PDB file of C-alpha atoms in Angstrom:
ATOM      1  CA  MET A   1       6.216   5.785  26.999  1.00 58.00           C
ATOM      2  CA  THR A   2       3.109   3.967  25.922  1.00 83.00           C
ATOM      3  CA  GLY A   3       2.532   5.402  22.446  1.00 93.00           C
ATOM      4  CA  TYR A   4       3.051   3.598  19.165  1.00 97.00           C
ATOM      5  CA  LEU A   5       2.560   4.114  15.420  1.00 98.00           C
ATOM      6  CA  THR A   6       0.561   1.986  13.007  1.00 98.00           C
ATOM      7  CA  THR A   7      -0.417   2.314   9.364  1.00 98.00           C
ATOM      8  CA  HIS A   8      -2.861   0.742   6.957  1.00 96.00           C
ATOM      9  CA  VAL A   9      -3.178   0.927   3.155  1.00 98.00           C
ATOM     10  CA  LEU A  10      -6.498   0.584   1.349  1.00 98.00           C
ATOM     11  CA  ASP A  11      -6.854   0.241  -2.414  1.00 98.00           C
ATOM     12  CA  THR A  12      -9.842   2.489  -3.126  1.00 98.00           C
ATOM     13  CA  VAL A  13     -10.239   1.344  -6.748  1.00 97.00           C
ATOM     14  CA  ARG A  14     -10.513  -2.343  -5.958  1.00 97.00           C
ATOM     15  CA  GLY A  15     -12.190  -1.732  -2.593  1.00 97.00           C
ATOM     16  CA  CYS A  16      -9.787  -3.902  -0.622  1.00 98.00           C
ATOM     17  CA  PRO A  17      -6.649  -3.801   1.519  1.00 98.00           C
ATOM     18  CA  ALA A  18      -3.415  -3.196  -0.389  1.00 98.00           C
ATOM     19  CA  GLU A  19      -1.392  -6.353   0.215  1.00 98.00           C
ATOM     20  CA  GLY A  20       2.346  -6.465  -0.501  1.00 98.00           C
ATOM     21  CA  LEU A  21       3.031  -2.709  -0.403  1.00 98.00           C
ATOM     22  CA  LYS A  22       6.471  -1.779   0.950  1.00 98.00           C
ATOM     23  CA  ILE A  23       6.590   0.997   3.583  1.00 98.00           C
ATOM     24  CA  THR A  24       9.662   2.677   5.068  1.00 98.00           C
ATOM     25  CA  LEU A  25       9.639   4.874   8.183  1.00 98.00           C
ATOM     26  CA  TYR A  26      12.155   7.668   8.782  1.00 98.00           C
ATOM     27  CA  ARG A  27      12.703  10.027  11.711  1.00 98.00           C
ATOM     28  CA  LEU A  28      13.658  13.550  10.613  1.00 98.00           C
ATOM     29  CA  GLU A  29      15.846  15.942  12.596  1.00 96.00           C
ATOM     30  CA  GLY A  30      16.906  19.024  10.652  1.00 93.00           C
ATOM     31  CA  ASP A  31      18.712  17.764   7.556  1.00 93.00           C
ATOM     32  CA  ARG A  32      19.229  14.320   9.103  1.00 97.00           C
ATOM     33  CA  ARG A  33      17.013  11.413   8.023  1.00 97.00           C
ATOM     34  CA  GLU A  34      17.246   8.183  10.021  1.00 98.00           C
ATOM     35  CA  LYS A  35      15.676   4.994   8.716  1.00 98.00           C
ATOM     36  CA  LEU A  36      13.782   3.271  11.539  1.00 98.00           C
ATOM     37  CA  ALA A  37      11.777   0.517   9.885  1.00 98.00           C
ATOM     38  CA  GLU A  38      10.908  -1.163   6.615  1.00 98.00           C
ATOM     39  CA  MET A  39       7.863  -3.406   6.353  1.00 98.00           C
ATOM     40  CA  THR A  40       5.435  -4.822   3.804  1.00 98.00           C
ATOM     41  CA  THR A  41       1.677  -4.838   4.220  1.00 98.00           C
ATOM     42  CA  ASN A  42      -0.079  -8.129   4.905  1.00 98.00           C
ATOM     43  CA  ASP A  43      -3.372  -9.394   3.423  1.00 98.00           C
ATOM     44  CA  ASP A  44      -5.263  -6.875   5.580  1.00 98.00           C
ATOM     45  CA  GLY A  45      -3.185  -3.937   4.245  1.00 98.00           C
ATOM     46  CA  ARG A  46      -1.492  -3.543   7.629  1.00 98.00           C
ATOM     47  CA  THR A  47       1.968  -4.287   8.935  1.00 98.00           C
ATOM     48  CA  ASN A  48       2.232  -7.358  11.170  1.00 98.00           C
ATOM     49  CA  SER A  49       3.373  -5.198  14.088  1.00 97.00           C
ATOM     50  CA  PRO A  50       3.429  -1.466  14.843  1.00 97.00           C
ATOM     51  CA  ILE A  51       5.775   0.273  12.437  1.00 97.00           C
ATOM     52  CA  LEU A  52       7.065   2.234  15.446  1.00 97.00           C
ATOM     53  CA  PRO A  53       6.576   0.164  18.603  1.00 95.00           C
ATOM     54  CA  GLN A  54       6.344   1.491  22.170  1.00 95.00           C
ATOM     55  CA  GLU A  55      10.013   0.876  22.973  1.00 94.00           C
ATOM     56  CA  ALA A  56      11.152   3.093  20.066  1.00 94.00           C
ATOM     57  CA  PHE A  57       8.338   5.666  20.207  1.00 95.00           C
ATOM     58  CA  ALA A  58       9.308   9.319  20.699  1.00 95.00           C
ATOM     59  CA  THR A  59       7.987  12.744  19.838  1.00 96.00           C
ATOM     60  CA  GLY A  60       9.344  14.321  16.670  1.00 97.00           C
ATOM     61  CA  THR A  61       8.895  14.561  12.928  1.00 98.00           C
ATOM     62  CA  TYR A  62       8.545  11.390  10.876  1.00 98.00           C
ATOM     63  CA  GLU A  63       8.041  10.369   7.273  1.00 98.00           C
ATOM     64  CA  LEU A  64       6.349   7.262   5.930  1.00 98.00           C
ATOM     65  CA  ILE A  65       7.355   6.344   2.381  1.00 98.00           C
ATOM     66  CA  PHE A  66       4.830   4.163   0.559  1.00 98.00           C
ATOM     67  CA  GLU A  67       6.085   2.340  -2.573  1.00 98.00           C
ATOM     68  CA  ALA A  68       2.750   2.830  -4.317  1.00 98.00           C
ATOM     69  CA  GLY A  69       4.072   2.411  -7.864  1.00 97.00           C
ATOM     70  CA  ASP A  70       5.371  -1.096  -7.213  1.00 97.00           C
ATOM     71  CA  TYR A  71       1.999  -2.052  -5.727  1.00 98.00           C
ATOM     72  CA  LEU A  72       0.038  -0.503  -8.603  1.00 97.00           C
ATOM     73  CA  ARG A  73       2.192  -2.330 -11.163  1.00 97.00           C
ATOM     74  CA  ALA A  74       1.821  -5.664  -9.336  1.00 96.00           C
ATOM     75  CA  SER A  75      -1.967  -5.253  -9.068  1.00 96.00           C
ATOM     76  CA  GLY A  76      -2.365  -4.385 -12.762  1.00 95.00           C
ATOM     77  CA  GLN A  77      -3.431  -0.789 -12.115  1.00 95.00           C
ATOM     78  CA  ALA A  78      -0.369   1.005 -13.421  1.00 89.00           C
ATOM     79  CA  GLY A  79      -0.703   3.143 -16.485  1.00 86.00           C
ATOM     80  CA  ALA A  80       2.112   4.193 -18.783  1.00 89.00           C
ATOM     81  CA  ASP A  81       5.473   5.151 -17.329  1.00 92.00           C
ATOM     82  CA  PRO A  82       6.141   7.411 -15.683  1.00 95.00           C
ATOM     83  CA  LEU A  83       3.330   6.681 -13.264  1.00 95.00           C
ATOM     84  CA  PHE A  84       1.335   9.587 -11.912  1.00 96.00           C
ATOM     85  CA  LEU A  85       1.889   8.236  -8.365  1.00 96.00           C
ATOM     86  CA  ASP A  86       4.980   6.213  -7.642  1.00 97.00           C
ATOM     87  CA  VAL A  87       6.520   6.935  -4.252  1.00 98.00           C
ATOM     88  CA  VAL A  88       4.097   8.548  -1.785  1.00 98.00           C
ATOM     89  CA  PRO A  89       5.730  10.355   1.172  1.00 98.00           C
ATOM     90  CA  ILE A  90       3.671  11.386   4.191  1.00 98.00           C
ATOM     91  CA  ARG A  91       5.448  13.654   6.679  1.00 98.00           C
ATOM     92  CA  PHE A  92       3.813  14.121  10.079  1.00 98.00           C
ATOM     93  CA  GLY A  93       4.562  15.052  13.660  1.00 98.00           C
ATOM     94  CA  ILE A  94       4.169  13.099  16.873  1.00 97.00           C
ATOM     95  CA  SER A  95       3.630  15.370  19.868  1.00 97.00           C
ATOM     96  CA  ASP A  96       2.010  13.088  22.457  1.00 96.00           C
ATOM     97  CA  PRO A  97       4.359  10.359  23.688  1.00 93.00           C
ATOM     98  CA  ALA A  98       1.492   8.397  25.241  1.00 94.00           C
ATOM     99  CA  ALA A  99      -0.842   8.296  22.229  1.00 96.00           C
ATOM    100  CA  HIS A 100      -1.520   5.781  19.499  1.00 96.00           C
ATOM    101  CA  TYR A 101      -0.865   7.412  16.138  1.00 97.00           C
ATOM    102  CA  HIS A 102      -2.413   5.711  13.119  1.00 98.00           C
ATOM    103  CA  VAL A 103      -1.527   7.061   9.651  1.00 98.00           C
ATOM    104  CA  PRO A 104      -3.509   5.242   6.953  1.00 98.00           C
ATOM    105  CA  LEU A 105      -3.141   5.673   3.207  1.00 98.00           C
ATOM    106  CA  LEU A 106      -6.134   5.509   0.851  1.00 98.00           C
ATOM    107  CA  LEU A 107      -4.659   4.828  -2.574  1.00 98.00           C
ATOM    108  CA  SER A 108      -5.687   4.812  -6.222  1.00 97.00           C
ATOM    109  CA  PRO A 109      -3.528   5.203  -9.357  1.00 97.00           C
ATOM    110  CA  PHE A 110      -4.334   8.936  -9.567  1.00 96.00           C
ATOM    111  CA  SER A 111      -4.984  10.042  -6.000  1.00 97.00           C
ATOM    112  CA  PHE A 112      -4.277   9.380  -2.359  1.00 98.00           C
ATOM    113  CA  SER A 113      -5.406  10.704   0.989  1.00 98.00           C
ATOM    114  CA  THR A 114      -4.483  10.246   4.612  1.00 98.00           C
ATOM    115  CA  TYR A 115      -5.702  11.283   8.037  1.00 97.00           C
ATOM    116  CA  ARG A 116      -4.893  10.651  11.664  1.00 96.00           C
ATOM    117  CA  GLY A 117      -6.853   7.547  12.446  1.00 93.00           C
ATOM    118  CA  SER A 118      -7.502   5.718  15.673  1.00 86.00           C
TER     119      SER A 118
END
């Protein structure tokens, strides 16, 4: 296997990488949810290594959990509680065991988007 998974978080309000945002990766199989990794974004809004490296990479269904609310509070962008966006889950499938999958998050206090990047 040569594939791997990376992620990146951009703060679209401030126009910069989202530093210090906690991300957790789970593998899903039926009702089972297995935690594979937990990382925090660096000053470039990325994790310091692939969130799912080559040696652990496999096809299947995964979920990235972004602790957006904690980041928004720390960066002074949070509104009144409860926040509109707090925990942002992105569920996606990996079908090509040899590919690089990149799942970025574009974040603001009231919206987010994602796509399969390169």
